[in-house]
PDB file of C-alpha atoms and ligand atoms in Angstrom:
ATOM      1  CA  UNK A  14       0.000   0.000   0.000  1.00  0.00           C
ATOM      2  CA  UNK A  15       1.375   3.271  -0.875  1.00  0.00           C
ATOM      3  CA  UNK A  16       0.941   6.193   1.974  1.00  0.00           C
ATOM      4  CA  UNK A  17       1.203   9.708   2.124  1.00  0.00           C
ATOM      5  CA  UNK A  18       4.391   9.303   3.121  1.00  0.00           C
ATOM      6  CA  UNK A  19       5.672   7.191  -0.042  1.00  0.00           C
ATOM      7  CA  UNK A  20       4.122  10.151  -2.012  1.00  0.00           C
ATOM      8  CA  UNK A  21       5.680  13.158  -0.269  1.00  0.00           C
ATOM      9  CA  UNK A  22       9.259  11.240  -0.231  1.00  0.00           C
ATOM     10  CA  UNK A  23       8.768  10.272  -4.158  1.00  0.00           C
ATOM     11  CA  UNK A  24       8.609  14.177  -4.547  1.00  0.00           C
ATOM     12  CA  UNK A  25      11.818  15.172  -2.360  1.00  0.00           C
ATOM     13  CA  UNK A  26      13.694  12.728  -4.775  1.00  0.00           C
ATOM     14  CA  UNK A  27      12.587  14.553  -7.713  1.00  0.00           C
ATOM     15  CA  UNK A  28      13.759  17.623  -5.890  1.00  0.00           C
ATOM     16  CA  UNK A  29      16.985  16.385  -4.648  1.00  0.00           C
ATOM     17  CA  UNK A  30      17.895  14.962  -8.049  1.00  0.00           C
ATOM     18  CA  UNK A  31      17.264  18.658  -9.788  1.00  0.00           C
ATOM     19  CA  UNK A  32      19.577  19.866  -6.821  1.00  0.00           C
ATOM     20  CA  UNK A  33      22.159  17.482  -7.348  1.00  0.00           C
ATOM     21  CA  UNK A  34      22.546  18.385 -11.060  1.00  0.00           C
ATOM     22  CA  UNK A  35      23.229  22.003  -9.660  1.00  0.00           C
ATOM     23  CA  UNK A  36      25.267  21.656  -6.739  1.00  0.00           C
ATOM     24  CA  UNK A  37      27.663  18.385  -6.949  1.00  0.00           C
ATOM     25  CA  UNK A  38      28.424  16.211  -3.953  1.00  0.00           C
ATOM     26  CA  UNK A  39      32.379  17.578  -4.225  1.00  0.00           C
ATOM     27  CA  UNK A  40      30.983  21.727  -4.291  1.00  0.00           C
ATOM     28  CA  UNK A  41      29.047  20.986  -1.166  1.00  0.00           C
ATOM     29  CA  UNK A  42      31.840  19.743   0.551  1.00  0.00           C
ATOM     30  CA  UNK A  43      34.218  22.426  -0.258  1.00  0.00           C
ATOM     31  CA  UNK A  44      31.317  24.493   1.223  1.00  0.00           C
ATOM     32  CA  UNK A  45      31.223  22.433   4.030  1.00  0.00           C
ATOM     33  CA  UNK A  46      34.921  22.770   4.990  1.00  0.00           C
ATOM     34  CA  UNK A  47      34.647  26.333   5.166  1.00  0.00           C
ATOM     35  CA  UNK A  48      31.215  26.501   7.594  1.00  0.00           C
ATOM     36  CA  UNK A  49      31.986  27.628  11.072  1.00  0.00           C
ATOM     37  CA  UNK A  50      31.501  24.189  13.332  1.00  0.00           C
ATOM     38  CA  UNK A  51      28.004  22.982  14.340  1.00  0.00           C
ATOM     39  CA  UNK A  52      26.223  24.016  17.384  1.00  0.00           C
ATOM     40  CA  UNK A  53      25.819  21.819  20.535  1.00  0.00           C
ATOM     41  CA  UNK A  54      22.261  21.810  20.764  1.00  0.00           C
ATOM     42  CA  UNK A  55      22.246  19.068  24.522  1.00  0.00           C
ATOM     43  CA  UNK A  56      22.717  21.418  26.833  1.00  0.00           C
ATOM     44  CA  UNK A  57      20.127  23.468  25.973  1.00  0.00           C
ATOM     45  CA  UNK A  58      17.680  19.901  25.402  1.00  0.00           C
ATOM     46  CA  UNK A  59      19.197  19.029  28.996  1.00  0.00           C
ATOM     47  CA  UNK A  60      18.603  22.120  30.881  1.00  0.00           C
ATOM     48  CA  UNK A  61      16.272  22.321  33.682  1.00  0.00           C
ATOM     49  CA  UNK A  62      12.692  22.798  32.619  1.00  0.00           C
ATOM     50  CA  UNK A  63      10.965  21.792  29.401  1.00  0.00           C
ATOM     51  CA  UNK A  64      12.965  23.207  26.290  1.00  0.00           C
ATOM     52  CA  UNK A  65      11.007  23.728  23.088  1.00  0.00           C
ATOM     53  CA  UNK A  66      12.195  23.835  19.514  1.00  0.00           C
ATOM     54  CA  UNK A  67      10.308  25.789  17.815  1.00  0.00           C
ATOM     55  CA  UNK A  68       9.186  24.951  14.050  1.00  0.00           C
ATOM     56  CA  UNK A  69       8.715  27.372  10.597  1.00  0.00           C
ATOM     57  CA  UNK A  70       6.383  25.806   8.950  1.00  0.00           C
ATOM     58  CA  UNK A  71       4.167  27.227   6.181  1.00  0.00           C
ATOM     59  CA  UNK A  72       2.153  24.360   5.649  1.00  0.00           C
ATOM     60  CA  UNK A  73       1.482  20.593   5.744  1.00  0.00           C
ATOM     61  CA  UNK A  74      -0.260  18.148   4.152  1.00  0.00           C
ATOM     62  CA  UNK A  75      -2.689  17.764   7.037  1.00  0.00           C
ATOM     63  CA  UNK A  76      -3.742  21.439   7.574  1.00  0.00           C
ATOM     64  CA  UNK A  77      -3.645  23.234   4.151  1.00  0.00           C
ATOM     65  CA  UNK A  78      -1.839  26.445   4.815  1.00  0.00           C
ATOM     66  CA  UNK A  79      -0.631  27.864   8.089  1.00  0.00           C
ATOM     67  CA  UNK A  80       1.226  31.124   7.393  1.00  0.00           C
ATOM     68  CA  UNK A  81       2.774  33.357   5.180  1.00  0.00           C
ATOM     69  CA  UNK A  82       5.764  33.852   6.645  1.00  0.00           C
ATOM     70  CA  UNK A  83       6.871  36.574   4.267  1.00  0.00           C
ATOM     71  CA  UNK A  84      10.066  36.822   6.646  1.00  0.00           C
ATOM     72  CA  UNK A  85      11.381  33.963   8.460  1.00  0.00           C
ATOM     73  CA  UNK A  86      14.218  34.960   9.630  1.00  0.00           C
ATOM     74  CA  UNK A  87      12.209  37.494  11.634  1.00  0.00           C
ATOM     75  CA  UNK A  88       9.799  34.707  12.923  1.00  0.00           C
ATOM     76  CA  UNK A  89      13.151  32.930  14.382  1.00  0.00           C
ATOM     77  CA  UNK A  90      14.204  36.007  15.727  1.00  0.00           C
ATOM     78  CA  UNK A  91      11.338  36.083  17.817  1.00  0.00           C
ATOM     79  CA  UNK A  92      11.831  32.361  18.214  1.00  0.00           C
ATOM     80  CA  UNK A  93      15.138  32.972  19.633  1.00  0.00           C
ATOM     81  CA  UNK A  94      13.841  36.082  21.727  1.00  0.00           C
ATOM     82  CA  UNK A  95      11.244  33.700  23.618  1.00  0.00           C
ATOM     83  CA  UNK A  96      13.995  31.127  24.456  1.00  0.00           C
ATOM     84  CA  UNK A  97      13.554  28.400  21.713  1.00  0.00           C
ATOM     85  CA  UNK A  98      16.421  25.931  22.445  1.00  0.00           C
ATOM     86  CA  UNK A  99      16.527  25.293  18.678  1.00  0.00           C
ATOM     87  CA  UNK A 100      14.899  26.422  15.921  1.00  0.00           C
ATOM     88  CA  UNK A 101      13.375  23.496  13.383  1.00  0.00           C
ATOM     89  CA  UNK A 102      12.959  24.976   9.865  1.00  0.00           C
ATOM     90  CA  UNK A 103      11.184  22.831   7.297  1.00  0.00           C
ATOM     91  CA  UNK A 104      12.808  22.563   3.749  1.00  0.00           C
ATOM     92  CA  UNK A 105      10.696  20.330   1.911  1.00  0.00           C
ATOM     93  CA  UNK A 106       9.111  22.671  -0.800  1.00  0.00           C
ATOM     94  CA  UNK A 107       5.876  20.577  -2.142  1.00  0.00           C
ATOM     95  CA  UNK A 108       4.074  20.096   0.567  1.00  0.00           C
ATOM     96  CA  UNK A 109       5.516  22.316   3.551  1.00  0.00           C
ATOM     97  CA  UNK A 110       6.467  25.244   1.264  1.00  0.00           C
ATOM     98  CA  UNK A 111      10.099  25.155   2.593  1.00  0.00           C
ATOM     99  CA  UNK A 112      13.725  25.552   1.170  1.00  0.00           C
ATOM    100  CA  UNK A 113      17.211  25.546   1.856  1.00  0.00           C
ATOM    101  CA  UNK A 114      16.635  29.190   1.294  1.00  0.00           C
ATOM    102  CA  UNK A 115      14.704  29.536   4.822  1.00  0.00           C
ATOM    103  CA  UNK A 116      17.292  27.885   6.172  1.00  0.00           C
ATOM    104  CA  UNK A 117      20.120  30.430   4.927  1.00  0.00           C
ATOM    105  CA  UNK A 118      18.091  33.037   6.012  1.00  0.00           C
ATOM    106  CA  UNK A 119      17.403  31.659   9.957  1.00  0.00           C
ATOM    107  CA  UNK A 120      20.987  30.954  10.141  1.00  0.00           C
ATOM    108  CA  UNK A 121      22.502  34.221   9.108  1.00  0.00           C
ATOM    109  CA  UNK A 122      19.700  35.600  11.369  1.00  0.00           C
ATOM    110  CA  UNK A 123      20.252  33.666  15.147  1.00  0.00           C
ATOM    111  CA  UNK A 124      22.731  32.012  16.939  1.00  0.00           C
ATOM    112  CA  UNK A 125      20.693  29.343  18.312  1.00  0.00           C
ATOM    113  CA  UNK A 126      21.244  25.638  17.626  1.00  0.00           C
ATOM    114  CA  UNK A 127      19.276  24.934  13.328  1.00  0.00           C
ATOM    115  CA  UNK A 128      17.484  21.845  12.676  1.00  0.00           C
ATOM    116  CA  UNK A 129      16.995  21.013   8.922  1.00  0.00           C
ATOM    117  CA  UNK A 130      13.397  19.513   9.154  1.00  0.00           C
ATOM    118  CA  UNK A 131      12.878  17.133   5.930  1.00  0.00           C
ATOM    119  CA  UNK A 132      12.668  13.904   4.432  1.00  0.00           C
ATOM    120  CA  UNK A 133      16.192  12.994   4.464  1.00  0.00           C
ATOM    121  CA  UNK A 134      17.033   9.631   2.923  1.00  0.00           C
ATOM    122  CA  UNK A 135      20.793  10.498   1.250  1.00  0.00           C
ATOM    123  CA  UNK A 136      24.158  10.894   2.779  1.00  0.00           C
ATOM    124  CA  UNK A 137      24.121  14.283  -0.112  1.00  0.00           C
ATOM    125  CA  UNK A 138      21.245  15.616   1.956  1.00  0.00           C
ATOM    126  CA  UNK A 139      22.799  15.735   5.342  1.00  0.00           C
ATOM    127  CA  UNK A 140      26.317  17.815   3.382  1.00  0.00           C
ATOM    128  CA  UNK A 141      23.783  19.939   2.371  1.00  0.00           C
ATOM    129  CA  UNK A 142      21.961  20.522   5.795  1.00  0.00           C
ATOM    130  CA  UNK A 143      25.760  21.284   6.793  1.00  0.00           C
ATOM    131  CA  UNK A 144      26.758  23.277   4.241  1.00  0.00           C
ATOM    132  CA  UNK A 145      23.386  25.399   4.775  1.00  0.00           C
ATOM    133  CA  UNK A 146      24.189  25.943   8.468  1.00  0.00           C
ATOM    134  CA  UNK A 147      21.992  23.425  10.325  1.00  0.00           C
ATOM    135  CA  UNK A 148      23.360  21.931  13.597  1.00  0.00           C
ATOM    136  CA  UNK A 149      20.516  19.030  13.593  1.00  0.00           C
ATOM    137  CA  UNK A 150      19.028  16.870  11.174  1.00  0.00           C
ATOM    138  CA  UNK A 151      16.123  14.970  11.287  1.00  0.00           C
ATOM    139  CA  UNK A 152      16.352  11.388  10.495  1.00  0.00           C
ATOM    140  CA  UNK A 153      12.590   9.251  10.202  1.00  0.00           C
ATOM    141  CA  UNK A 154      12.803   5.683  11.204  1.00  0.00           C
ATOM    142  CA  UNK A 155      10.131   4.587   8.941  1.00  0.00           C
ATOM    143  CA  UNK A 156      11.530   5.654   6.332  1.00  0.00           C
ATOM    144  CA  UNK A 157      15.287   4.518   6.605  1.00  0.00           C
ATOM    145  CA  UNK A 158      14.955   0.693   6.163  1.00  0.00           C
ATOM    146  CA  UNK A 159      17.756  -1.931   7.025  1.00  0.00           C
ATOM    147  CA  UNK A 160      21.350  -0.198   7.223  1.00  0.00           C
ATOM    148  CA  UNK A 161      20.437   3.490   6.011  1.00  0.00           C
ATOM    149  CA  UNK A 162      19.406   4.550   9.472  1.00  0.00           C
ATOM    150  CA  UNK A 163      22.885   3.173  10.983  1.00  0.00           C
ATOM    151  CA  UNK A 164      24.988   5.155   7.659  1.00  0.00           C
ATOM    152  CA  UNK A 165      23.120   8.477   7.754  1.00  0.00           C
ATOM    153  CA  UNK A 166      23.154   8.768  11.762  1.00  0.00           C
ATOM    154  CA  UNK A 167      27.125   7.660  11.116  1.00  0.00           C
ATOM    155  CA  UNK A 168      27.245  10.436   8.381  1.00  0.00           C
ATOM    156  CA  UNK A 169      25.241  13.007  10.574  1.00  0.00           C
ATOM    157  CA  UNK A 170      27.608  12.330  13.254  1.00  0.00           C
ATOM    158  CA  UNK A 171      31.017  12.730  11.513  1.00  0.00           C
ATOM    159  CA  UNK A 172      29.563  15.887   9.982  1.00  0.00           C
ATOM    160  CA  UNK A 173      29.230  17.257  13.419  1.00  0.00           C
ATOM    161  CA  UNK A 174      25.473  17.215  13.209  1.00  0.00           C
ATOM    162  CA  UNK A 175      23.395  15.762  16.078  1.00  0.00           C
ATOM    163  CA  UNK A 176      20.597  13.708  14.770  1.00  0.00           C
ATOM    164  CA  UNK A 177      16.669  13.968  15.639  1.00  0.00           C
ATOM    165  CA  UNK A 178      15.394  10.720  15.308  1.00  0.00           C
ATOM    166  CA  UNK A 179      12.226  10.659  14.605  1.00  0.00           C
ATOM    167  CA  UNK A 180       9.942   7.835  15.813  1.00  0.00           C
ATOM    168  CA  UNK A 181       5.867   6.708  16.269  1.00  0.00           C
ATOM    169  CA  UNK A 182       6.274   3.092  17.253  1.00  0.00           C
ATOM    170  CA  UNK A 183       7.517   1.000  19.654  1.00  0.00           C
ATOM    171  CA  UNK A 184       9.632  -1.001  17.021  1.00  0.00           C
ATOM    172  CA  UNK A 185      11.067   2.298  15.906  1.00  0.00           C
ATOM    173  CA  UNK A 186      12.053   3.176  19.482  1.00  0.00           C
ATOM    174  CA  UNK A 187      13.995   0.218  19.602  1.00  0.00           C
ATOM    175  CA  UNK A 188      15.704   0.713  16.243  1.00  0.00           C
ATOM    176  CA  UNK A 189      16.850   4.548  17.179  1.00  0.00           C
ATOM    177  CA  UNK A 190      18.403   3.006  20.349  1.00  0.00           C
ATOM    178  CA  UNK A 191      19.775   0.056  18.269  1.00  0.00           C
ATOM    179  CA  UNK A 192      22.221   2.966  16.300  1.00  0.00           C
ATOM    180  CA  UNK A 193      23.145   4.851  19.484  1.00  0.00           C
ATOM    181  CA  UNK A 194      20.528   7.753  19.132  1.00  0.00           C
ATOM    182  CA  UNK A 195      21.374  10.575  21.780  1.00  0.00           C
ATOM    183  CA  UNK A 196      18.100  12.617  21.292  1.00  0.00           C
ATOM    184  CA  UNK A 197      15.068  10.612  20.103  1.00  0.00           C
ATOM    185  CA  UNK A 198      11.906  12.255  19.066  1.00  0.00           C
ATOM    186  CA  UNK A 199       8.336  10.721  19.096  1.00  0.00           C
ATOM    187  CA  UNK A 200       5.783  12.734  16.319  1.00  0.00           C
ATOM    188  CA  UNK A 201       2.303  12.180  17.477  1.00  0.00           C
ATOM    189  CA  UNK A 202       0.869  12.440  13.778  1.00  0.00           C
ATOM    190  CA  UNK A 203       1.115   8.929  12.133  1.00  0.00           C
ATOM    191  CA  UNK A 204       3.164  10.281   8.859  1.00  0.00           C
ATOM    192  CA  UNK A 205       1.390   7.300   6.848  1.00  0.00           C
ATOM    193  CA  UNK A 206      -2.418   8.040   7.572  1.00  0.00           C
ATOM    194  CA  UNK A 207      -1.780  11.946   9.210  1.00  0.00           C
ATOM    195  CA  UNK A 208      -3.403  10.895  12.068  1.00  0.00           C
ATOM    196  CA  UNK A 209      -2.938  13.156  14.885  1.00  0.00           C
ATOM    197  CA  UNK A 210      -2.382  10.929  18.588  1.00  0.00           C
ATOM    198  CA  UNK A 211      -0.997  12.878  21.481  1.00  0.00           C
ATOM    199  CA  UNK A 212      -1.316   9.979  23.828  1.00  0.00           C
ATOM    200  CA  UNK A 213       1.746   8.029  21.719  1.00  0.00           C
ATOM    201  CA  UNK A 214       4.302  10.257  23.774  1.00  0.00           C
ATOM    202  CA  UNK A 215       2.960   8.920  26.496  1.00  0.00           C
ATOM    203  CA  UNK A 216       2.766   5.111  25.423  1.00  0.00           C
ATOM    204  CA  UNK A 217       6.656   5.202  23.667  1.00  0.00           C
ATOM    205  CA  UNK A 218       8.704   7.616  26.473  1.00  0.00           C
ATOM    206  CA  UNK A 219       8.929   4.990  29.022  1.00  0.00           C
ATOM    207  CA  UNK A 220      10.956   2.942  26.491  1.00  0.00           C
ATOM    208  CA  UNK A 221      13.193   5.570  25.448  1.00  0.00           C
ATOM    209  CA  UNK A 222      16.649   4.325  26.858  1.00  0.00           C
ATOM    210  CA  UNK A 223      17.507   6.246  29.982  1.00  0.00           C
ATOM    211  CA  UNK A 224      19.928   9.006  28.844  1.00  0.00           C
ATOM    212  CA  UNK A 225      18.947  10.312  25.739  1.00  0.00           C
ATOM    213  CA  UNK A 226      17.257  13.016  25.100  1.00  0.00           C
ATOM    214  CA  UNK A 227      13.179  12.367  24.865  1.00  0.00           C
ATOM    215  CA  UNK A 228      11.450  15.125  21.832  1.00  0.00           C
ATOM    216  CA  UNK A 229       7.098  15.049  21.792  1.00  0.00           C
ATOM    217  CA  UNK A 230       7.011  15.954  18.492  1.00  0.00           C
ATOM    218  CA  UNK A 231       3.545  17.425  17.443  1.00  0.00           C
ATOM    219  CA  UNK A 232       0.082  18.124  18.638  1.00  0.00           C
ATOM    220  CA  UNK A 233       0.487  21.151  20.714  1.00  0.00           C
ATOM    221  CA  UNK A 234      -2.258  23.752  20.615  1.00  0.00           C
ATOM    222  CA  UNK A 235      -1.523  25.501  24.104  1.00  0.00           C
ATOM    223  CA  UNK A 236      -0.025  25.607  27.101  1.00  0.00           C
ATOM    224  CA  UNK A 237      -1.288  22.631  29.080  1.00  0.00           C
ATOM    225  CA  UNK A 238      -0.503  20.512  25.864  1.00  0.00           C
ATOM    226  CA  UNK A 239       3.154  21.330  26.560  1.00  0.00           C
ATOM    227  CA  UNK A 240       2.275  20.454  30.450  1.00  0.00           C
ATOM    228  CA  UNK A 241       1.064  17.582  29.451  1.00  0.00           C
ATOM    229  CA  UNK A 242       4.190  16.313  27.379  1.00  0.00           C
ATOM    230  CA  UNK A 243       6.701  17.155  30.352  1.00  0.00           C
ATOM    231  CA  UNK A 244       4.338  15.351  32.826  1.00  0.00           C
ATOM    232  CA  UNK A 245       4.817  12.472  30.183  1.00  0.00           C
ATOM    233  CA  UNK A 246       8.345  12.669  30.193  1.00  0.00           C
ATOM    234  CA  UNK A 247       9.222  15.422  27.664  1.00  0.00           C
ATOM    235  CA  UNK A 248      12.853  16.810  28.160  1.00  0.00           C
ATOM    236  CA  UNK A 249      11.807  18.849  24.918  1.00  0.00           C
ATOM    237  CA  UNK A 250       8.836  19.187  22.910  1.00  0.00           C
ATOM    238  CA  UNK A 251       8.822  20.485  18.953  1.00  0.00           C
ATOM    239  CA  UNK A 252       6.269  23.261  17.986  1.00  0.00           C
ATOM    240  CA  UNK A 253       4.973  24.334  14.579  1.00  0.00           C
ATOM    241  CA  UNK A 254       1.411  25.248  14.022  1.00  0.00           C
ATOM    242  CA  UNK A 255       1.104  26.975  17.303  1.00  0.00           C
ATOM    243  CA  UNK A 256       3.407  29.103  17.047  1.00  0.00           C
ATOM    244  CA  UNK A 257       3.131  30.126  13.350  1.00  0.00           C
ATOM    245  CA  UNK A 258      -0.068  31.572  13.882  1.00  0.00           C
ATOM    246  CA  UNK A 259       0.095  32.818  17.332  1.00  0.00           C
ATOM    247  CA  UNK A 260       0.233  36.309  17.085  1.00  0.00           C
ATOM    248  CA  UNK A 261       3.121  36.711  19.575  1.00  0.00           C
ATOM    249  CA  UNK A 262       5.445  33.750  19.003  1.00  0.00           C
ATOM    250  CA  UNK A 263       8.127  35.022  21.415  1.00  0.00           C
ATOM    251  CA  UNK A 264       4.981  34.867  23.983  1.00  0.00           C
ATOM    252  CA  UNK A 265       4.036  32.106  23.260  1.00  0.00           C
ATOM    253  CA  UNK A 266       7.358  30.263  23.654  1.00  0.00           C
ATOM    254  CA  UNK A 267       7.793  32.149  27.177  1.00  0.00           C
ATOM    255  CA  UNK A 268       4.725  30.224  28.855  1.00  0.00           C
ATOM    256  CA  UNK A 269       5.346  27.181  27.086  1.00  0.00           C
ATOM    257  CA  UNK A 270       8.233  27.205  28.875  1.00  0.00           C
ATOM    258  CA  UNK A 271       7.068  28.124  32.056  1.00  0.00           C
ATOM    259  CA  UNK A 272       4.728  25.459  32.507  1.00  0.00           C
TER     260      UNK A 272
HETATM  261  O1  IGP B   2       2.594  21.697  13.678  1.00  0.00           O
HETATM  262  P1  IGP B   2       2.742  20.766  14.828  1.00  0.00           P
HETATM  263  O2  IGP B   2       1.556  19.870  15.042  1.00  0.00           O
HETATM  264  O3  IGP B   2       3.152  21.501  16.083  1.00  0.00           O
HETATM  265  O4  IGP B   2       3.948  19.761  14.454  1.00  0.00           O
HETATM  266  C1  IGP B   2       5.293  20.200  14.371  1.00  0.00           C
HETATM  267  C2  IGP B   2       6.201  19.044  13.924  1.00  0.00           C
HETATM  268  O5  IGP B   2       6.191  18.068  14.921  1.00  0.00           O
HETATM  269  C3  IGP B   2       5.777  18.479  12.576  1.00  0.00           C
HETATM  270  O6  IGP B   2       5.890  19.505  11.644  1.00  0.00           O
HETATM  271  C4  IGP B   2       6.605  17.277  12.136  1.00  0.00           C
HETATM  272  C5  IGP B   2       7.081  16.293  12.927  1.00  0.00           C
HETATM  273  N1  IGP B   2       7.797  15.397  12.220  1.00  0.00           N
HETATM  274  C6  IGP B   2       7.800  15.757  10.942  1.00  0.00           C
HETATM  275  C7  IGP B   2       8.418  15.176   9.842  1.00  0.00           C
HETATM  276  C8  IGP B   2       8.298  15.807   8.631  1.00  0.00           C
HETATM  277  C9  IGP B   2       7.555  16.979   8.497  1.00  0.00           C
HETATM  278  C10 IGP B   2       6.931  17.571   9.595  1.00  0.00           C
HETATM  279  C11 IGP B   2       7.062  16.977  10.819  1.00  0.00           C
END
């Protein structure tokens, strides 16, 4: 059966291949040797309270369109202001309306730790997240079959990026702890049906090994959804629709992290 998922990631190929007639492997990693160093993001995911990275996202396949965002190296700004421990920005252009672009942009606007938020599934992708300035990448269990989750959270690693690995299921769990993952995310939204489930957080932290770092990923509307991750477990929790169309972002990210 082919999901959502197998459509969106048929589409990133298409785009990757387009980029990688452009930009070959070799130019990105002359780029690469002359970006400053990645950002640490763990001691900001391991400081005391709940952290929150904080997501520009235009739109998703779920909801339609979110925002504008006209600017967004303004909306990280304000990210940054409100104490976002990192700042996710999505690249995938089809159906999130992202670009390496954005990601220029945040980086040569903030000093916090970047995440490159897309459907990464090549070693060229994670130069690129480097060579754009990102300090994470995310990596998606489900869809890095056999060894390509061990190579690219290798890769990641070498290339001084720390890896979000992104997980919904119990099997997943145990493959991001089978390759060593140091920060493990669970998304709440099923990225084969786009099923929203807050209650998975709940279900899959317990079995997150003791040590790394434990991301809810999705499903926040307020506060005492944020409340409700920590109480669950949450070291961190990731934040996109809310905070692209609150009207005070920086706000917004202040009493999410006061809860
Ligand atoms: O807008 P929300 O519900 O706050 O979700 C943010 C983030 O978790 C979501 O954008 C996301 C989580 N994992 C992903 C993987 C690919 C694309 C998007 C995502």
């Amino acid at each position: 059966m082919t999901t959502v998922l197998d459509g969106i990631v048929d589409g990133v190929l298409e785009d990757l291949a387009a980029r990688q007639r452009e930009v070959p492997l070799a130019e990105l990693k002359a780029r690469v040797a002359d970006t400053p160093p990645a950002l640490d993001p763990l001691p900001g995911f391991r400081a005391d309270g709940v952290s929150i990275i904080a997501e520009v996202k235009r739109r998703s396949p779920s909801k339609g369109a979110l925002a504008d965002i006209p600017d967004p190296a303004k909306l990280a700004a304000e990210y940054a202001a409100g104490g976002a421990a990192a700042i996710s920005v999505l690249t995938e252009r089809r159906r999130f309306g992202g670009s390496l672009a954005d990601l220029d942009a945040v980086r040569a606007e903030v000093a916090v730790p970047l995440l490159r938020k897309d459907f990464i599934v090549t070693p060229y992708q994670l130069w690129e997240a480097r060579a754009h300035g990102a300090d994470l990448a995310l990596l998606m269990v489900v869809s890095l079959e056999g060894g390509l989750l061990a190579e690219l959270h290798g890769l990641a690693r070498e290339l001084g990026l720390t890896p979000l690995v992104e997980t919904h299921t119990e099997a997943e769990i145990a493959r991001a702890a089978e390759v060593g993952a140091e920060v493990i995310g669970v998304n709440a939204r099923d990225l084969t049906t786009l099923q929203v489930d807050n209650s998975v957080f709940a279900k899959l932290s317990p079995l997150i090994p003791a040590g790394a770092v434990r991301v809810a990923e999705s499903g926040v509307a307020g506060p005492e959804d944020v409340a409700a991750y920590r109480r669950d477990g949450a070291d961190v929790v990731l934040v996109g629709e809310a905070l692209v169309k609150s009207g005070d972002p920086r706000d917004s990210i202040t009493k999410f992290r006061a809860v």
